Coordinates of C-alpha atoms in Angstrom, one line a residue:
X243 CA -32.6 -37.4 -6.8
X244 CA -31.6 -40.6 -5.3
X245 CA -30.8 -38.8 -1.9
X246 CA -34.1 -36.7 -1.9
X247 CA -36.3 -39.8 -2.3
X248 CA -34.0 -42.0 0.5
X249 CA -34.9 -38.8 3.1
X250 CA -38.5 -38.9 1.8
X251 CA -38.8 -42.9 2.1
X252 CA -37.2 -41.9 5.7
X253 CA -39.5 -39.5 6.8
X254 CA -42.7 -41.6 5.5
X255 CA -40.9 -44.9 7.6
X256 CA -40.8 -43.0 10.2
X257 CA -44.4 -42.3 10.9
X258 CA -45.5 -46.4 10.1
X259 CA -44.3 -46.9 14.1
X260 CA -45.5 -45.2 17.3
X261 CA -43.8 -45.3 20.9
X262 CA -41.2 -43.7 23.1
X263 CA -38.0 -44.5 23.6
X264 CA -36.3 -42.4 25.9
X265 CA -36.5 -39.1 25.0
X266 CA -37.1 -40.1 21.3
X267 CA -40.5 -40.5 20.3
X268 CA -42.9 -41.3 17.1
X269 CA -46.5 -40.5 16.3
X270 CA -48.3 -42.7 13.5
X271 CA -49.3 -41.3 10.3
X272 CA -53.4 -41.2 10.1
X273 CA -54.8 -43.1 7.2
X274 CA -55.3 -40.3 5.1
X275 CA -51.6 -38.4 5.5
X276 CA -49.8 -42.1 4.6
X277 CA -52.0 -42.0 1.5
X278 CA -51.3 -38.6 1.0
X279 CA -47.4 -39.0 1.2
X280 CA -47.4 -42.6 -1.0
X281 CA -49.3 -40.7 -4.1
X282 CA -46.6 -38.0 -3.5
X283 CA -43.8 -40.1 -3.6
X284 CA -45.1 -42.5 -6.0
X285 CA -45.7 -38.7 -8.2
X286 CA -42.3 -38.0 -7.3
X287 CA -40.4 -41.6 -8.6
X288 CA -42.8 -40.4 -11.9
X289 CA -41.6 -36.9 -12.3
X290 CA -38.3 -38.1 -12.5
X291 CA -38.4 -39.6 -15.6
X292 CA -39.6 -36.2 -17.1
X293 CA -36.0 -35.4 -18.1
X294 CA -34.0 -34.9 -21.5
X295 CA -32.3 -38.6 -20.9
X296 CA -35.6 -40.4 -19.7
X297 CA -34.3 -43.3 -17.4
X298 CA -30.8 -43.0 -18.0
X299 CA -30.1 -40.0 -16.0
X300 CA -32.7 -42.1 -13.2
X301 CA -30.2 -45.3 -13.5
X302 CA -26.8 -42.6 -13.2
X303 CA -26.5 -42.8 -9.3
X304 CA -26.4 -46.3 -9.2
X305 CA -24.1 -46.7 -12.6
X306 CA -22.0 -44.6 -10.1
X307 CA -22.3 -46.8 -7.4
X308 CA -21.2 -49.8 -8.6
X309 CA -19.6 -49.1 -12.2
X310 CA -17.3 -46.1 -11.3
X311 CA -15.1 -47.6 -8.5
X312 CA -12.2 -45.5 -9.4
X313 CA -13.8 -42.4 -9.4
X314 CA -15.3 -42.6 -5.7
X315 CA -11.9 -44.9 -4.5
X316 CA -9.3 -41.8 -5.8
X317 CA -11.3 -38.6 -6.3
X318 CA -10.9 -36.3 -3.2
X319 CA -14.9 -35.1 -3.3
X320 CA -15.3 -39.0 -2.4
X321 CA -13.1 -39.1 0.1
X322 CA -13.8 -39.4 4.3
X323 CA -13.9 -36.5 6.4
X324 CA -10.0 -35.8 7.7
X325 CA -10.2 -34.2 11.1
X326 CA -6.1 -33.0 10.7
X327 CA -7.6 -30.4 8.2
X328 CA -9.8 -27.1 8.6
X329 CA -13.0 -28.3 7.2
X330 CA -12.4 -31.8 9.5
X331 CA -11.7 -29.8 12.6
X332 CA -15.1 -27.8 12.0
X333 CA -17.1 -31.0 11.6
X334 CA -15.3 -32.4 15.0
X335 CA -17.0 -28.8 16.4
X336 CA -20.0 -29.9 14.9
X337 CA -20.5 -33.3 16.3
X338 CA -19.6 -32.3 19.6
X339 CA -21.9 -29.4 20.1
X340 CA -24.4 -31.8 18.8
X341 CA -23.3 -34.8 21.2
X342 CA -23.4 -32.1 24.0
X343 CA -26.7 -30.6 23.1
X344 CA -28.6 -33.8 22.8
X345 CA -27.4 -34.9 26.6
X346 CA -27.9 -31.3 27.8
X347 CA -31.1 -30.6 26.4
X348 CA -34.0 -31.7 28.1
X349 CA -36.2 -31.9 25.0
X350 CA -37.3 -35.3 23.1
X351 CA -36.4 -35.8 19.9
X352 CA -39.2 -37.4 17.3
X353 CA -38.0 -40.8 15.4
X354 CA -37.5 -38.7 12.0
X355 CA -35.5 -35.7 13.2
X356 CA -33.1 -38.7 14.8
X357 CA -33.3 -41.1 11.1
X358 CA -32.4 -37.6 9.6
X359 CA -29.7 -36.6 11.6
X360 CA -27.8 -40.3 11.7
X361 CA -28.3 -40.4 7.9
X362 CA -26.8 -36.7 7.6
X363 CA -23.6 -37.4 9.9
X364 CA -23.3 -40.6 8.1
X365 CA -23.1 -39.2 4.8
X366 CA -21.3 -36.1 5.7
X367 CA -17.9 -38.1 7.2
X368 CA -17.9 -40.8 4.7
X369 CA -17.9 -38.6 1.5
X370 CA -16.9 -35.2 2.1
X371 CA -19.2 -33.9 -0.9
X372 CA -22.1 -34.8 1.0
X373 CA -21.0 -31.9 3.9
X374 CA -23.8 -29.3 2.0
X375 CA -26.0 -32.2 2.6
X376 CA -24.9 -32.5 6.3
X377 CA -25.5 -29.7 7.0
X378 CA -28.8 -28.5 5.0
X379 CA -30.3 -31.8 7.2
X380 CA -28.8 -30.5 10.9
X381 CA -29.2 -26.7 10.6
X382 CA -32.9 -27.1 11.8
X383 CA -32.1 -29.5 14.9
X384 CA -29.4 -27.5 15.8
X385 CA -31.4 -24.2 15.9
X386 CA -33.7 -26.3 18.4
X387 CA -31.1 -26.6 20.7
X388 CA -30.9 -23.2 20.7
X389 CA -34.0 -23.0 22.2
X390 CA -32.8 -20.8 25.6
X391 CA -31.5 -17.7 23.6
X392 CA -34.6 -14.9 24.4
X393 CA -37.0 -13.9 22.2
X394 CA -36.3 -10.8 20.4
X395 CA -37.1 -7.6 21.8
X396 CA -37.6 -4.5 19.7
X397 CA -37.5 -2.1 23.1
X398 CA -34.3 -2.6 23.7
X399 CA -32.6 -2.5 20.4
X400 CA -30.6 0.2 19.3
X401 CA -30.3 1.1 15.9
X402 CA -27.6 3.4 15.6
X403 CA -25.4 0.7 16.9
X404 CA -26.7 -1.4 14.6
X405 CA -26.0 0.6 12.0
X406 CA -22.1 1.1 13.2
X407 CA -21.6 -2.5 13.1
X408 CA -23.0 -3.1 9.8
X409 CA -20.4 -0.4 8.5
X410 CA -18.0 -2.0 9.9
X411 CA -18.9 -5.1 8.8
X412 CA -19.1 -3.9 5.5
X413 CA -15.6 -2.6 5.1
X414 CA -14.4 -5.6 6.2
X415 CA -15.9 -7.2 3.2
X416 CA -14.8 -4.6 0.9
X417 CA -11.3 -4.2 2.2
X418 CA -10.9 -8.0 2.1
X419 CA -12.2 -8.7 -1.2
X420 CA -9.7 -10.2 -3.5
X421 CA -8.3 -8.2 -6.7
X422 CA -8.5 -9.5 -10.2
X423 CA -4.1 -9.2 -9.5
X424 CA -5.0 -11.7 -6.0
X425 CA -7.2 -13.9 -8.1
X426 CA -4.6 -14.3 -10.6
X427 CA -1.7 -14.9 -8.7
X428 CA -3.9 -17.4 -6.9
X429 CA -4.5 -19.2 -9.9
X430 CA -1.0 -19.3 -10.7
X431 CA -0.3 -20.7 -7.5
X432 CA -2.0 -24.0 -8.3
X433 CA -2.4 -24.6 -11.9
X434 CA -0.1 -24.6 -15.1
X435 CA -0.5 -20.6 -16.2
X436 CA 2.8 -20.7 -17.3
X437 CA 3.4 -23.9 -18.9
X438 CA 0.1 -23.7 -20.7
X439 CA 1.2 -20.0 -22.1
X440 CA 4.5 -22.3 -23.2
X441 CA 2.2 -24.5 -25.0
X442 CA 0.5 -22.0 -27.2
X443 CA 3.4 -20.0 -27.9
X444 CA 5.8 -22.4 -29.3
X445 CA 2.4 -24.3 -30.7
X446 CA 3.5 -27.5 -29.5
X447 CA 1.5 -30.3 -31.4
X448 CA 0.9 -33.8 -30.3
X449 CA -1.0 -35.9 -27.7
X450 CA -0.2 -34.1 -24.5
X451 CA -0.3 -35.8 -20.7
X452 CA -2.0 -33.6 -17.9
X453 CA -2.5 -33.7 -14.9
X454 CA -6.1 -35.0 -13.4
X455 CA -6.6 -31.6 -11.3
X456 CA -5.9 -29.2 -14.1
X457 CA -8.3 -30.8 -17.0
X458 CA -10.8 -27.8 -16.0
X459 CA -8.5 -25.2 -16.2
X460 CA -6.5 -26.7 -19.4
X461 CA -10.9 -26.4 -20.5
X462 CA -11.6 -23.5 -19.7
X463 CA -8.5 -21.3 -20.6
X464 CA -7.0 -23.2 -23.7
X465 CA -9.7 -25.5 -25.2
X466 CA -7.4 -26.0 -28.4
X467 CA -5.2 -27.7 -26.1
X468 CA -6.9 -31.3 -25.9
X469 CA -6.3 -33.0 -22.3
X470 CA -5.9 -36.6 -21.6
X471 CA -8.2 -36.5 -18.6
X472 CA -10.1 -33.8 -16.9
X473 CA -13.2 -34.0 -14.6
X474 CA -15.2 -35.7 -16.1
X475 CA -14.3 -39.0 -14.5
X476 CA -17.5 -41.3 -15.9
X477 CA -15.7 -41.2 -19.3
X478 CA -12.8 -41.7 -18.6
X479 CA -13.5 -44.6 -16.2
X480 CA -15.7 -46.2 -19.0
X481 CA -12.6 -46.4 -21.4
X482 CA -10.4 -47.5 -19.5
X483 CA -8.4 -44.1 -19.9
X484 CA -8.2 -43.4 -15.8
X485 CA -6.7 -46.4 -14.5
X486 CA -4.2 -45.9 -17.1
X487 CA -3.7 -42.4 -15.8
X488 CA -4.1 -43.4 -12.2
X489 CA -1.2 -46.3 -13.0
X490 CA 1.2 -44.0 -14.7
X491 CA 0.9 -41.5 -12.0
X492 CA 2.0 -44.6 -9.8
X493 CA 4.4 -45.7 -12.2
X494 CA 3.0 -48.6 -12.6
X495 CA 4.2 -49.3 -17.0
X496 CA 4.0 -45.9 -16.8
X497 CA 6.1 -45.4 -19.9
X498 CA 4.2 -48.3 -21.7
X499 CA 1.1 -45.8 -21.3
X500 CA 2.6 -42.9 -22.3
X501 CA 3.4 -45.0 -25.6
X502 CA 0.0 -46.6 -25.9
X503 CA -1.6 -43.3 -26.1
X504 CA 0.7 -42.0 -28.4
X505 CA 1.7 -39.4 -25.7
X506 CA 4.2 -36.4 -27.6
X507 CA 4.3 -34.1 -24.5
X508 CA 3.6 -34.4 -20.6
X509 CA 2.4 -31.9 -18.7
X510 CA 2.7 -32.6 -14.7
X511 CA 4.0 -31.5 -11.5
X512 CA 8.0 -31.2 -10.6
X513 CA 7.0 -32.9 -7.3
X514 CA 5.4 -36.1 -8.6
X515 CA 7.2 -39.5 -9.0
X516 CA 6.1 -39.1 -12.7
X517 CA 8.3 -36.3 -13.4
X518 CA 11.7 -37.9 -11.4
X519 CA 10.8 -40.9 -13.7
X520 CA 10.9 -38.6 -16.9
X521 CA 13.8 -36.9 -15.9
X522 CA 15.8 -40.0 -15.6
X523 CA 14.6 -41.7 -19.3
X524 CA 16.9 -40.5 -22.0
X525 CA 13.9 -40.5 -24.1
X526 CA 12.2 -37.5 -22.1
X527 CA 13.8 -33.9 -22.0
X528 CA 12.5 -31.4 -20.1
X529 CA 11.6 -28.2 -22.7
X530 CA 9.8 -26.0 -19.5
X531 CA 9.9 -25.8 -15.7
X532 CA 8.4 -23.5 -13.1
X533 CA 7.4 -23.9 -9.7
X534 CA 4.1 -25.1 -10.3
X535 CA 4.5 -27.2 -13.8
X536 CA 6.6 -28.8 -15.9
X537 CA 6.7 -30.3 -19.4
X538 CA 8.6 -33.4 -21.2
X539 CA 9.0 -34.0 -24.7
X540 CA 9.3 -37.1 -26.3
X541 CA 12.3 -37.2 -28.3
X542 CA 10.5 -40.1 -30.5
X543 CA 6.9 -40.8 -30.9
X544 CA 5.9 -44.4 -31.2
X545 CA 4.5 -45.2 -34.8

């Protein structure tokens, strides 16, 4: 909500000046449309309210803001754009067919669509969730660059080609769409199938150590298995439990944690420090190892 009524507070600001500057230019809300936009938003900040939590779930983006700093400092949807990967090299496209439109183009741009855009980039390379937003935000001012492409003109069209590349289209899509065999072995690629299936089998019992990126899967495949942190971050940041998880995964006393929490099994990658650490305490043994997971047991539990 928080975004919606910044872009709103944007779009009113922007009509409480009038000029040109260059080719960017504003127009001055009449009386009557400011005072028809102020009893919308002022409507709007009301409506929000008018929600199961009341002003709880109103005060959440800000309680995320400035009381989760570990969530936004360590998990990936928080971080900035990285232009060395796919998604970063098609926002680098992005910004320069924008950059080159806007000097190409000769037409002017109103104050709003400008506010708008700045906001969107801004958002988009400093938090990588905020991409959607990015591009919800620029889709219309880039379709205005794309103002030289010819109407459409039914005369010419040609439906029987049309309808060969829609079949062609279509078995691309068909061909190309994944298996419930692909899907699984994709799965397997990345999370702990096999470990987990070691779990329930030999119905290991105790506090067991996960990994942060698997807590969803660990949830949604094997909820008897409890996890020790998972996605949802806010809880975990309020007690305390994720910079204990982020510090053992740094080995910071990371075998002091495992004790705190009573910790009978750890579940974790082969490649982590973490598991090179457990391998090397004679109190650890590794009982499972694949190529994506492997698991330690503690040969003592602290009392």
């Amino acid at each position: 909500w928080l975004l919606g009524i910044f872009l709103f507070a944007v779009y009113i600001g922007s009509g409480l000046v009038e000029g040109s500057w260059g080719r960017i230019e504003a127009v001055r809300w009449t009386p009557r449309q400011l005072r028809e936009l102020l009893v919308t938003a002022g409507a709007s900040v009301v409506a929000l309210f008018v929600n199961p939590f009341t002003y709880r779930l109103v005060y959440y983006p800000f309680d995320l803001m400035f009381r989760q700093k570990l969530n936004i400092q360590y998990v990936d949807e928080w971080a900035s754009v990285d232009f060395n990967d796919a998604r970063g090299k098609v926002v680098l496209i992005l910004l320069a067919a924008i950059l080159l439109g806007a000097l190409l183009s000769p037409r002017h741009w109103r104050l709003e669509e400008v506010a708008l855009g700045a906001f969107a980039l801004y958002a988009g390379l400093v938090h990588i969730r905020f991409l959607f937003l990015t591009a919800i935000l620029l889709a219309p001012l880039l379709a205005k660059l794309l103002d030289f492409i010819p109407p459409y003109r039914p005369e010419i069209d040609k439906p029987p080609l049309n309808a060969v590349v829609c079949a062609i289209v279509t078995l691309i899509v068909v061909l190309g769409y994944p298996t419930r065999a692909d899907l699984a072995s994709s799965v397997a690629e990345r999370y702990p199938v096999n470990a987990l299936d070691y779990v329930k089998a030999h119905k290991l019992k105790g506090n067991i150590y996960n990994r942060y990126m698997w807590g969803g899967y660990m949830i949604f495949f094997h909820p008897e298995v409890k996890t020790f942190v998972d996605g949802r971050t806010d809880i975990f940041e309020y007690t305390g439990v994720l910079k204990d998880y982020l510090d053992a995964e740094l080995l910071k006393g990371s075998l002091q944690i495992l004790d705190k929490y009573r910790i009978r099994y750890v579940l974790t990658s082969p490649r982590l420090p973490l598991a090179y650490l457990l391998s090397n305490t004679p109190r650890w043994k590794m009982i499972f190892r694949d190529q994506v997971a492997i698991i330690f047991e503690g040969s003592s539990a602290p009392a």
